[in-house]
Coordinates of C-alpha atoms and ligand atoms in Angstrom, one line a residue:
M1 CA 1.2 9.1 -12.9
N2 CA -1.3 6.8 -14.6
T3 CA -1.4 3.8 -12.2
H4 CA -3.4 1.5 -14.4
I5 CA -3.2 0.3 -17.9
N6 CA -6.6 0.1 -19.4
F7 CA -6.3 -2.5 -22.1
K8 CA -9.8 -1.8 -23.4
E9 CA -8.9 1.8 -24.3
N10 CA -5.2 1.6 -25.0
L11 CA -4.5 -1.7 -26.6
A12 CA -7.6 -2.8 -28.5
A13 CA -7.3 -6.3 -27.1
E14 CA -10.6 -7.6 -28.2
N15 CA -10.3 -10.8 -26.3
I16 CA -9.3 -9.2 -23.0
A17 CA -11.5 -6.3 -22.4
G18 CA -11.2 -4.0 -19.4
M19 CA -8.0 -5.5 -18.0
N20 CA -6.4 -3.4 -15.3
I21 CA -3.0 -3.6 -13.8
N22 CA -1.2 -1.6 -11.2
T23 CA 2.0 0.0 -12.2
Q24 CA 3.3 1.2 -8.8
L25 CA 5.5 -0.4 -6.3
F26 CA 3.9 -3.0 -4.1
I27 CA 5.0 -2.4 -0.5
N28 CA 3.3 -3.5 2.7
G29 CA 0.3 -4.7 0.8
K30 CA -0.3 -1.4 -1.0
F31 CA 0.5 0.0 -4.4
V32 CA 2.5 3.2 -3.8
P33 CA 4.5 5.7 -6.0
A34 CA 8.3 5.7 -5.8
I35 CA 9.6 8.2 -3.1
N36 CA 11.4 10.3 -5.7
G37 CA 8.5 10.1 -8.1
G38 CA 10.6 8.5 -10.8
T39 CA 9.1 6.4 -13.6
I40 CA 10.4 4.0 -16.3
D41 CA 8.8 3.5 -19.7
V42 CA 7.9 -0.1 -20.4
L43 CA 8.1 -0.9 -24.2
N44 CA 6.4 -3.3 -26.4
P45 CA 9.2 -5.2 -28.1
A46 CA 7.0 -6.1 -31.1
N47 CA 6.7 -2.4 -32.1
G48 CA 8.9 -0.3 -29.8
Q49 CA 6.0 1.6 -28.5
I50 CA 5.4 2.6 -24.9
I51 CA 2.9 0.3 -23.2
T52 CA 2.9 2.2 -19.9
K53 CA 5.2 3.8 -17.3
I54 CA 5.9 2.1 -14.0
A55 CA 7.2 3.6 -10.8
A56 CA 10.9 3.3 -10.5
A57 CA 12.2 2.0 -7.2
E58 CA 15.4 3.4 -5.9
A59 CA 17.6 2.6 -2.9
E60 CA 15.2 4.6 -0.5
D61 CA 12.2 2.5 -1.7
V62 CA 14.1 -0.7 -1.2
D63 CA 14.8 0.4 2.4
V64 CA 11.1 1.0 3.0
A65 CA 10.3 -2.4 1.5
V66 CA 12.8 -4.0 3.8
I67 CA 11.3 -2.3 6.8
A68 CA 7.8 -3.6 5.7
A69 CA 9.2 -7.1 5.4
Q70 CA 10.9 -6.8 8.8
N71 CA 7.7 -5.7 10.4
A72 CA 5.8 -8.6 8.8
L73 CA 8.3 -11.2 9.8
P74 CA 7.3 -11.9 13.4
K75 CA 3.7 -12.7 12.6
W76 CA 4.7 -14.7 9.5
L77 CA 7.0 -16.8 11.6
E78 CA 4.1 -17.6 13.9
T79 CA 1.9 -18.5 10.9
S80 CA 1.5 -22.3 10.7
A81 CA 3.2 -24.1 7.8
A82 CA -0.1 -25.5 6.7
E83 CA -1.5 -21.9 6.5
R84 CA 1.5 -20.8 4.4
G85 CA 0.8 -23.7 2.1
R86 CA -2.9 -22.9 1.9
L87 CA -2.0 -19.3 0.8
L88 CA 0.4 -20.6 -1.9
L89 CA -2.3 -23.0 -3.2
K90 CA -4.8 -20.2 -3.3
L91 CA -2.4 -18.1 -5.3
A92 CA -1.9 -21.0 -7.7
D93 CA -5.7 -21.2 -8.2
L94 CA -5.9 -17.4 -8.8
I95 CA -3.1 -17.7 -11.4
E96 CA -5.1 -20.3 -13.3
E97 CA -8.3 -18.1 -13.0
N98 CA -6.3 -15.2 -14.5
L99 CA -4.5 -17.3 -17.2
E100 CA -5.6 -15.2 -20.1
E101 CA -4.7 -11.9 -18.5
L102 CA -1.3 -13.1 -17.3
A103 CA -0.5 -14.7 -20.7
Y104 CA -1.4 -11.6 -22.5
L105 CA 0.7 -9.4 -20.2
E106 CA 3.7 -11.7 -20.5
S107 CA 3.5 -11.7 -24.3
L108 CA 2.9 -8.0 -24.6
D109 CA 5.8 -7.2 -22.3
T110 CA 8.4 -9.8 -23.2
G111 CA 7.6 -10.8 -26.8
H112 CA 6.9 -14.5 -25.9
P113 CA 4.5 -16.0 -28.4
I114 CA 1.1 -16.1 -26.7
R115 CA 0.8 -19.8 -27.5
D116 CA 3.8 -20.4 -25.3
S117 CA 2.6 -18.0 -22.5
R118 CA -0.8 -19.8 -22.4
R119 CA 0.4 -23.4 -22.5
L120 CA 3.8 -23.1 -20.7
D121 CA 4.5 -19.9 -18.8
V122 CA 1.2 -19.4 -16.9
P123 CA 0.5 -23.1 -16.2
R124 CA 4.1 -23.7 -15.1
T125 CA 3.8 -20.6 -12.8
A126 CA 0.7 -22.0 -11.2
A127 CA 2.3 -25.5 -10.9
C128 CA 5.3 -24.1 -9.2
F129 CA 3.3 -22.2 -6.6
R130 CA 1.2 -25.4 -6.1
Y131 CA 4.2 -27.6 -5.6
F132 CA 5.7 -25.3 -3.0
G133 CA 2.2 -24.9 -1.4
G134 CA 2.2 -28.6 -1.0
I135 CA 5.7 -28.7 0.4
A136 CA 5.2 -26.0 3.1
D137 CA 4.1 -28.4 5.8
K138 CA 6.5 -31.1 4.9
I139 CA 9.7 -29.3 5.6
E140 CA 11.0 -31.7 8.3
G141 CA 14.2 -31.6 10.3
S142 CA 15.9 -34.7 11.5
V143 CA 17.1 -36.5 14.6
V144 CA 20.8 -37.4 14.8
P145 CA 21.9 -40.5 16.7
V146 CA 24.5 -38.9 19.0
E147 CA 25.9 -40.4 22.2
Q148 CA 23.7 -42.0 24.9
G149 CA 21.8 -39.6 27.1
F150 CA 21.4 -36.8 24.5
L151 CA 18.8 -36.0 22.0
N152 CA 20.1 -34.0 19.1
Y153 CA 17.6 -32.7 16.6
V154 CA 18.1 -30.4 13.6
L155 CA 15.6 -27.7 12.7
R156 CA 15.3 -26.0 9.3
E157 CA 14.4 -22.3 10.0
P158 CA 13.6 -19.5 7.6
I159 CA 16.5 -17.1 6.8
G160 CA 14.3 -14.1 7.4
I161 CA 14.3 -11.3 4.8
V162 CA 15.3 -12.5 1.3
G163 CA 16.0 -10.3 -1.7
Q164 CA 15.1 -11.7 -5.1
I165 CA 16.3 -10.2 -8.4
V166 CA 14.4 -11.4 -11.5
P167 CA 15.6 -10.9 -15.1
W168 CA 13.5 -10.2 -18.2
N169 CA 13.6 -13.5 -20.1
F170 CA 10.9 -15.5 -18.1
P171 CA 9.7 -12.9 -15.6
L172 CA 6.4 -14.6 -14.7
M173 CA 7.8 -18.1 -14.3
F174 CA 10.9 -16.9 -12.4
T175 CA 8.7 -15.0 -10.0
S176 CA 7.2 -18.3 -8.9
W177 CA 10.5 -20.2 -8.9
K178 CA 11.8 -17.6 -6.4
L179 CA 8.7 -16.7 -4.3
G180 CA 7.4 -20.3 -4.1
P181 CA 10.2 -21.9 -2.0
A182 CA 11.0 -18.7 -0.1
L183 CA 7.5 -18.3 1.2
A184 CA 6.9 -22.0 1.8
A185 CA 10.0 -22.0 4.0
G186 CA 8.6 -19.1 6.0
N187 CA 10.7 -16.2 4.7
V188 CA 9.5 -12.7 3.8
V189 CA 10.5 -11.2 0.5
V190 CA 11.6 -8.1 -1.3
M191 CA 11.6 -8.8 -5.0
K192 CA 12.9 -6.7 -7.9
P193 CA 11.6 -7.6 -11.3
S194 CA 13.5 -6.3 -14.3
E195 CA 12.4 -2.8 -15.2
I196 CA 12.2 -4.1 -18.8
T197 CA 9.4 -6.6 -18.0
P198 CA 7.7 -5.9 -14.7
L199 CA 4.0 -6.2 -15.7
S200 CA 3.2 -9.9 -15.0
T201 CA 5.0 -9.7 -11.7
L202 CA 3.0 -6.6 -10.7
K203 CA -0.1 -8.6 -11.6
I204 CA 1.1 -11.4 -9.3
A205 CA 1.4 -8.8 -6.6
E206 CA -2.3 -8.1 -7.0
L207 CA -3.1 -11.8 -6.8
I208 CA -0.9 -12.1 -3.7
K209 CA -3.1 -9.5 -2.0
Q210 CA -6.2 -11.2 -3.2
A211 CA -5.0 -14.6 -1.9
G212 CA -4.8 -13.1 1.5
F213 CA -1.0 -13.0 2.2
P214 CA -0.4 -10.7 5.2
D215 CA 0.8 -7.2 4.2
G216 CA 4.6 -6.9 4.0
V217 CA 5.3 -10.6 3.4
V218 CA 5.9 -10.0 -0.2
N219 CA 7.1 -6.6 -1.5
I220 CA 7.7 -5.9 -5.2
V221 CA 10.0 -3.0 -6.2
P222 CA 10.7 -2.8 -10.0
G223 CA 13.6 -0.5 -10.7
Y224 CA 17.1 -0.4 -12.2
G225 CA 19.7 -2.9 -11.2
H226 CA 22.4 -0.3 -10.4
T227 CA 20.1 1.5 -7.9
A228 CA 17.4 -0.8 -6.5
G229 CA 19.2 -4.0 -7.3
Q230 CA 22.5 -2.8 -5.9
R231 CA 20.8 -1.7 -2.6
M232 CA 19.2 -5.1 -2.2
A233 CA 22.6 -6.7 -2.7
D234 CA 24.3 -4.6 -0.1
H235 CA 21.4 -4.1 2.4
P236 CA 22.5 -5.2 5.9
D237 CA 19.1 -6.6 6.9
I238 CA 18.6 -8.9 3.8
G239 CA 19.8 -12.4 4.7
K240 CA 19.9 -13.9 1.3
I241 CA 19.9 -12.8 -2.4
S242 CA 18.6 -15.0 -5.1
F243 CA 19.7 -13.7 -8.5
T244 CA 19.1 -14.7 -12.1
G245 CA 21.0 -12.9 -14.7
S246 CA 24.5 -12.4 -16.2
T247 CA 27.7 -13.8 -14.7
Q248 CA 29.2 -10.3 -14.4
T249 CA 26.3 -8.9 -12.4
G250 CA 26.3 -12.1 -10.3
R251 CA 29.9 -11.4 -9.4
N252 CA 29.0 -7.8 -8.5
I253 CA 26.2 -9.1 -6.2
V254 CA 28.6 -11.5 -4.5
N255 CA 31.0 -8.5 -3.8
A256 CA 28.2 -6.3 -2.6
S257 CA 26.8 -9.0 -0.4
S258 CA 30.0 -9.4 1.6
G259 CA 29.1 -6.6 4.1
N260 CA 26.7 -8.7 6.1
L261 CA 27.9 -12.0 4.6
K262 CA 24.5 -12.7 3.2
R263 CA 23.8 -16.0 1.4
V264 CA 23.7 -15.8 -2.3
Q265 CA 22.2 -18.1 -4.9
L266 CA 23.2 -17.4 -8.4
E267 CA 21.5 -18.7 -11.6
L268 CA 23.7 -17.2 -14.4
G269 CA 24.6 -17.8 -18.0
G270 CA 25.0 -20.9 -20.0
K271 CA 26.4 -22.3 -23.2
G272 CA 24.4 -25.6 -23.4
A273 CA 25.9 -28.4 -25.5
N274 CA 23.3 -30.4 -27.3
I275 CA 25.0 -33.5 -28.7
V276 CA 23.6 -35.6 -31.5
F277 CA 25.2 -39.0 -31.9
E278 CA 25.2 -41.0 -35.1
D279 CA 22.6 -43.5 -33.7
A280 CA 20.1 -40.8 -32.7
N281 CA 16.5 -40.6 -34.0
I282 CA 17.3 -37.7 -36.4
E283 CA 13.7 -36.4 -36.8
A284 CA 13.3 -36.2 -33.0
A285 CA 16.7 -34.6 -32.6
V286 CA 16.1 -32.0 -35.3
N287 CA 12.9 -31.0 -33.6
G288 CA 14.4 -31.1 -30.1
A289 CA 17.4 -29.1 -31.2
A290 CA 15.2 -26.4 -32.7
W291 CA 13.1 -26.2 -29.5
A292 CA 16.3 -26.1 -27.5
I293 CA 17.5 -22.9 -29.1
F294 CA 14.5 -21.1 -30.7
H295 CA 12.0 -21.3 -27.9
N296 CA 11.6 -17.8 -26.4
Q297 CA 13.9 -16.5 -29.2
G298 CA 16.8 -18.3 -27.5
Q299 CA 16.6 -16.0 -24.5
A300 CA 17.1 -18.8 -22.0
C301 CA 20.1 -19.7 -19.8
I302 CA 19.6 -23.4 -20.5
A303 CA 19.3 -22.9 -24.3
G304 CA 21.0 -25.6 -26.4
S305 CA 23.3 -22.9 -28.0
R306 CA 26.0 -25.3 -29.1
L307 CA 24.8 -28.0 -31.4
V308 CA 27.4 -30.8 -31.4
L309 CA 26.9 -33.1 -34.4
H310 CA 28.6 -36.4 -35.3
E311 CA 30.3 -35.9 -38.6
S312 CA 28.6 -38.9 -40.2
I313 CA 25.1 -37.4 -39.8
A314 CA 26.0 -33.7 -39.7
D315 CA 25.1 -32.8 -43.3
Q316 CA 21.9 -34.7 -43.3
F317 CA 20.9 -33.2 -39.9
L318 CA 21.7 -29.7 -41.0
E319 CA 19.7 -29.9 -44.1
K320 CA 16.6 -30.7 -42.1
F321 CA 17.5 -28.4 -39.3
I322 CA 18.0 -25.4 -41.5
D323 CA 14.7 -26.1 -43.3
L324 CA 12.9 -26.2 -40.0
A325 CA 14.6 -23.0 -38.8
K326 CA 13.6 -21.2 -42.0
S327 CA 10.0 -22.3 -41.6
I328 CA 9.5 -20.9 -38.1
R329 CA 6.7 -18.3 -38.2
L330 CA 7.9 -14.9 -36.8
G331 CA 5.2 -12.5 -36.0
D332 CA 3.2 -10.5 -33.5
P333 CA 3.5 -12.3 -30.1
L334 CA -0.2 -11.8 -29.5
D335 CA -1.1 -13.8 -32.7
P336 CA -1.7 -17.4 -31.6
D337 CA 0.0 -18.6 -34.9
T338 CA 3.3 -16.9 -34.1
E339 CA 6.1 -19.3 -33.2
M340 CA 8.8 -16.8 -32.6
G341 CA 8.4 -13.2 -31.3
P342 CA 10.9 -10.3 -31.0
L343 CA 13.8 -10.2 -28.7
T344 CA 12.9 -8.4 -25.5
S345 CA 14.9 -5.2 -25.9
Q346 CA 16.5 -3.3 -28.8
A347 CA 19.9 -3.3 -27.1
H348 CA 19.8 -7.0 -26.7
R349 CA 18.7 -7.5 -30.3
D350 CA 21.7 -5.5 -31.4
K351 CA 24.0 -7.6 -29.3
V352 CA 22.7 -10.8 -30.8
L353 CA 23.1 -9.5 -34.3
S354 CA 26.7 -8.5 -33.6
Y355 CA 27.6 -12.2 -33.1
A356 CA 26.9 -13.1 -36.8
K357 CA 29.7 -10.6 -37.6
I358 CA 31.9 -12.1 -34.9
A359 CA 31.4 -15.6 -36.3
L360 CA 32.5 -14.5 -39.7
E361 CA 35.6 -12.6 -38.4
Q362 CA 36.9 -15.8 -36.8
G363 CA 36.4 -17.8 -40.0
G364 CA 33.0 -19.3 -39.1
K365 CA 30.1 -19.7 -41.6
V366 CA 26.6 -18.3 -41.3
L367 CA 24.4 -21.1 -42.5
T368 CA 21.1 -19.2 -42.2
G369 CA 19.9 -16.0 -40.5
G370 CA 22.1 -13.5 -38.7
I371 CA 20.0 -10.6 -39.9
V372 CA 16.6 -9.0 -39.2
P373 CA 13.6 -10.3 -41.2
N374 CA 12.8 -8.6 -44.4
D375 CA 9.2 -8.0 -43.6
D376 CA 7.6 -4.6 -43.3
S377 CA 5.2 -5.7 -40.6
L378 CA 8.1 -6.6 -38.3
K379 CA 10.4 -3.7 -39.0
H380 CA 9.6 -1.7 -35.8
G381 CA 10.0 -4.8 -33.5
Y382 CA 13.3 -6.3 -32.2
Y383 CA 13.2 -9.4 -34.4
V384 CA 16.1 -11.6 -35.5
L385 CA 15.8 -14.5 -37.9
P386 CA 16.6 -17.9 -36.6
T387 CA 20.4 -18.1 -37.0
I388 CA 22.7 -21.1 -37.4
V389 CA 26.4 -20.6 -37.7
E390 CA 29.2 -23.2 -37.9
A391 CA 32.4 -22.5 -36.0
K392 CA 35.3 -24.0 -34.0
S393 CA 35.0 -24.9 -30.4
D394 CA 37.3 -22.1 -29.2
D395 CA 35.6 -19.4 -31.2
R396 CA 33.8 -16.7 -29.4
V397 CA 30.4 -17.9 -30.8
A398 CA 31.1 -21.2 -29.2
Q399 CA 32.3 -19.7 -25.9
E400 CA 30.2 -16.6 -25.1
E401 CA 26.5 -16.6 -24.3
V402 CA 24.6 -15.0 -27.1
F403 CA 21.2 -15.4 -25.5
G404 CA 19.3 -15.2 -28.8
P405 CA 17.9 -17.5 -31.6
F406 CA 21.6 -18.2 -32.5
V407 CA 23.1 -21.7 -32.5
T408 CA 26.7 -22.6 -33.1
V409 CA 27.3 -25.9 -34.9
L410 CA 30.4 -28.0 -34.0
R411 CA 31.3 -31.4 -35.5
F412 CA 32.9 -34.3 -33.7
K413 CA 34.3 -37.7 -34.9
D414 CA 34.1 -39.9 -31.8
D415 CA 32.7 -39.9 -28.2
K416 CA 36.0 -38.7 -26.7
E417 CA 35.9 -35.6 -28.9
A418 CA 32.2 -35.0 -28.2
L419 CA 32.8 -34.9 -24.5
Q420 CA 35.9 -32.7 -24.9
I421 CA 33.8 -30.2 -27.0
A422 CA 30.9 -30.3 -24.6
N423 CA 33.1 -29.6 -21.6
N424 CA 35.1 -26.9 -23.4
T425 CA 33.2 -24.1 -21.6
E426 CA 33.4 -22.1 -18.4
Y427 CA 29.6 -22.5 -18.0
G428 CA 27.8 -25.6 -16.8
L429 CA 24.1 -25.3 -16.8
G430 CA 21.9 -27.2 -19.3
S431 CA 23.1 -30.0 -21.7
G432 CA 21.5 -32.6 -23.9
L433 CA 22.3 -35.9 -25.7
W434 CA 20.5 -37.7 -28.5
T435 CA 21.4 -41.4 -28.7
N436 CA 19.8 -44.8 -28.5
N437 CA 22.9 -46.3 -26.8
L438 CA 22.0 -46.6 -23.1
Q439 CA 25.5 -47.1 -21.9
R440 CA 26.7 -44.0 -23.7
A441 CA 23.8 -41.9 -22.5
H442 CA 24.4 -42.6 -18.8
S443 CA 28.2 -42.4 -19.2
F444 CA 27.8 -38.9 -20.8
A445 CA 25.2 -37.8 -18.2
K446 CA 27.8 -38.5 -15.6
K447 CA 30.8 -37.0 -17.3
I448 CA 29.3 -33.8 -18.7
K449 CA 30.0 -30.6 -16.7
A450 CA 26.5 -29.3 -16.2
G451 CA 23.8 -28.9 -13.6
M452 CA 21.2 -30.5 -15.8
C453 CA 21.3 -33.1 -18.6
W454 CA 18.4 -34.1 -20.9
I455 CA 18.6 -37.4 -22.7
N456 CA 16.6 -37.6 -26.0
S457 CA 14.9 -34.4 -25.1
Y458 CA 15.9 -30.9 -24.1
K459 CA 14.8 -28.1 -21.8
R460 CA 12.4 -30.0 -19.5
V461 CA 11.7 -28.3 -16.2
S462 CA 9.5 -29.3 -13.3
P463 CA 9.0 -27.6 -9.9
G464 CA 10.2 -30.8 -8.2
S465 CA 13.5 -31.1 -10.1
P466 CA 16.4 -29.0 -9.0
F467 CA 17.5 -26.3 -11.4
G468 CA 20.9 -24.6 -11.4
G469 CA 24.5 -24.9 -12.6
V470 CA 28.2 -25.2 -11.9
G471 CA 31.2 -23.1 -12.8
K472 CA 30.3 -19.7 -14.2
S473 CA 26.7 -20.7 -14.4
G474 CA 26.4 -20.1 -10.6
Y475 CA 25.6 -22.0 -7.5
G476 CA 22.6 -23.0 -5.4
R477 CA 19.5 -24.5 -6.8
E478 CA 16.0 -23.3 -7.6
M479 CA 13.0 -25.7 -7.3
G480 CA 12.6 -29.0 -5.6
F481 CA 13.7 -29.8 -2.0
E482 CA 17.1 -28.3 -2.9
A483 CA 15.5 -24.9 -3.1
I484 CA 13.8 -25.3 0.3
H485 CA 17.2 -26.2 1.7
D486 CA 18.6 -23.0 0.1
Y487 CA 15.9 -20.9 1.8
T488 CA 16.5 -22.3 5.3
E489 CA 19.1 -22.1 8.0
V490 CA 20.0 -25.2 9.9
K491 CA 19.9 -25.3 13.7
S492 CA 21.2 -28.2 15.7
V493 CA 19.6 -28.5 19.2
W494 CA 21.2 -30.7 22.0
V495 CA 19.1 -31.9 24.9
N496 CA 20.5 -33.7 27.9
V497 CA 17.7 -36.3 28.4
D498 CA 19.6 -38.7 30.6
A499 CA 23.4 -38.1 30.4
Q500 CA 25.6 -38.2 33.5
I501 CA 28.3 -35.8 32.7
P502 CA 31.3 -35.7 35.0
P503 CA 32.3 -32.2 36.0
H504 CA 34.6 -30.6 33.4
F505 CA 36.4 -28.6 36.0
K506 CA 36.7 -30.8 39.1
R507 CA 37.4 -29.1 42.4
D508 CA 38.4 -30.9 45.6
D509 CA 35.3 -29.8 47.4
S510 CA 32.9 -30.7 44.6
Ligands
LIG601 P1 22.0 -8.4 -15.9 O1 22.6 -9.5 -15.2 O2 22.7 -7.1 -15.9 O3 20.5 -8.2 -15.3 C1 19.7 -9.1 -14.7 C2 19.0 -8.5 -13.5 O4 19.9 -8.0 -12.6 C3 18.1 -7.3 -13.9 O5 17.0 -7.2 -13.1 C4 19.1 -6.1 -13.6 O6 18.5 -4.9 -13.5 C5 19.7 -6.6 -12.3 N1 21.0 -5.9 -12.0 C6 21.9 -5.3 -12.8 N2 22.9 -4.8 -12.2 C7 22.7 -5.1 -10.9 C8 23.4 -4.8 -9.7 N3 24.6 -4.1 -9.7 N4 22.9 -5.3 -8.5 C9 21.7 -6.0 -8.5 N5 21.0 -6.2 -9.6 C10 21.5 -5.8 -10.8 O7 21.7 -8.9 -17.4 P2 21.3 -8.1 -18.6 O8 19.8 -7.9 -18.6 O9 22.1 -6.9 -18.8 O10 21.6 -9.2 -19.8 C11 23.0 -9.4 -20.2 C12 23.2 -10.8 -20.4 O11 23.0 -11.6 -19.2 C13 22.3 -11.5 -21.4 O12 22.7 -11.3 -22.7 C14 22.4 -13.0 -21.0 O13 23.6 -13.5 -21.6 C15 22.6 -12.9 -19.5 N6 21.3 -13.1 -18.8 C16 21.1 -14.4 -18.3 C17 19.9 -14.6 -17.7 C18 19.6 -16.0 -17.2 O14 18.4 -16.5 -17.3 N7 20.5 -16.6 -16.6 C19 18.8 -13.7 -17.6 C20 19.2 -12.4 -18.2 C21 20.4 -12.1 -18.7 P3 18.6 -3.9 -14.8 O15 17.8 -4.6 -15.8 O16 18.0 -2.6 -14.4 O17 20.0 -3.8 -15.2

């Protein structure tokens, strides 16, 4: 099997000559083939062509990776927190040094426009590792004021081996969201990137080696969910699974994890309500609403996929919003002028397109898009035009996660109805409000059923701010101190420093 992509020869990437990346599994600090020799084709979503083949991990490979992690754990537990932090900071520096290569790989593999990969995905990945590098030696326990004579202190200890399952929509960034807190807290990791988009994560594996992490602390096993992913979920020696993906697979993972009662953190789907009130700054809201749904072709769990408009400004808003949607430049993700690339896989593109039909079947209106672009240069890629439909709050397009450049418009007449529409969902991840009324903003932020709420903005993330949802959007949090808590076990230690304890079982002769 070809273990390297040579970009110079194969991809004519004039600005990135001679870039190499390993395509094998990364286990115990080495790149190795899959035991059964299986491979998976990795496709370029902009033209459907094969970029390369990667080794396909199966259950046996996961078992080997778990053993490598297990062997690495004792020494990693003895590594000082400051040293763990130093390694993470070094990794952040290496990511910045390799910005162009990582951005290129991410765009090639996922279809993210390179302008976003360069200014968002790669810098955010470095920032996330840096944040958790800084936190590593600040993970403190506490002392509890218990009764006289006793000292009670609480330790936060690593869980041990954690399994991390990464989806295909933001593979690079999610790698840092998961590895950063796990490693800072002293865990060892087996990670499965999506087999659709493994390349940037495999590059991170190389940088992990270069940064000097001990062998076996991080193991990367790209492979299919039903084999490698399933084995991680039911593996008896993995203490926690962190999963990002669909609600149904999240449910399967919870079931599979019950054997050893492993901890599970789930970051699942969303149907974000983005509410525009009549007093909003319309220009800002139009722009923010477009970013909320069209960034990364709408393939984001926090996407503002329900646009909830006050009836008095809806027509005026939609005129501008539709014009903006129609003006978005679709194109080759590697072209710096491209604002929207293809969806990441053909199957997913077809699913997104099917929702335009579903909207019509239930009496909705397609205001723009709902089809592939009529452009010969894009015909082999998985493109969908920015799509805006209008529907009712109970319709499928207002209830189900489409996960594409597809937004459903709903109108409301007063605040009560806006809140009722916003909370008419089984999900609860991202949400947004556009208003200049301070009281209303805070009141909605409190009442809205969501893990995150943006006021007069949408889709802000920071490594310090907890990310996650409620309801069918999952549980547990990524990023911030919340993530550190999620990657540690709590131990309560009691010390008798001065207590005179009467005997519990008094005998006459004692
Ligand atoms: P899945 O939830 O099936 O896949 C996400 C990840 O889980 C992939 O790495 C996948 O591997 C893996 N996986 C699949 N089955 C198992 C299993 N039994 N045990 C362990 N891991 C498993 O999502 P899809 O990619 O099929 O996308 C479907 C929908 O899910 C999207 O349309 C979107 O609505 C939602 N989604 C949400 C994401 C988010 O950010 N919250 C991210 C991705 C999807 P494999 O690819 O081999 O199946």
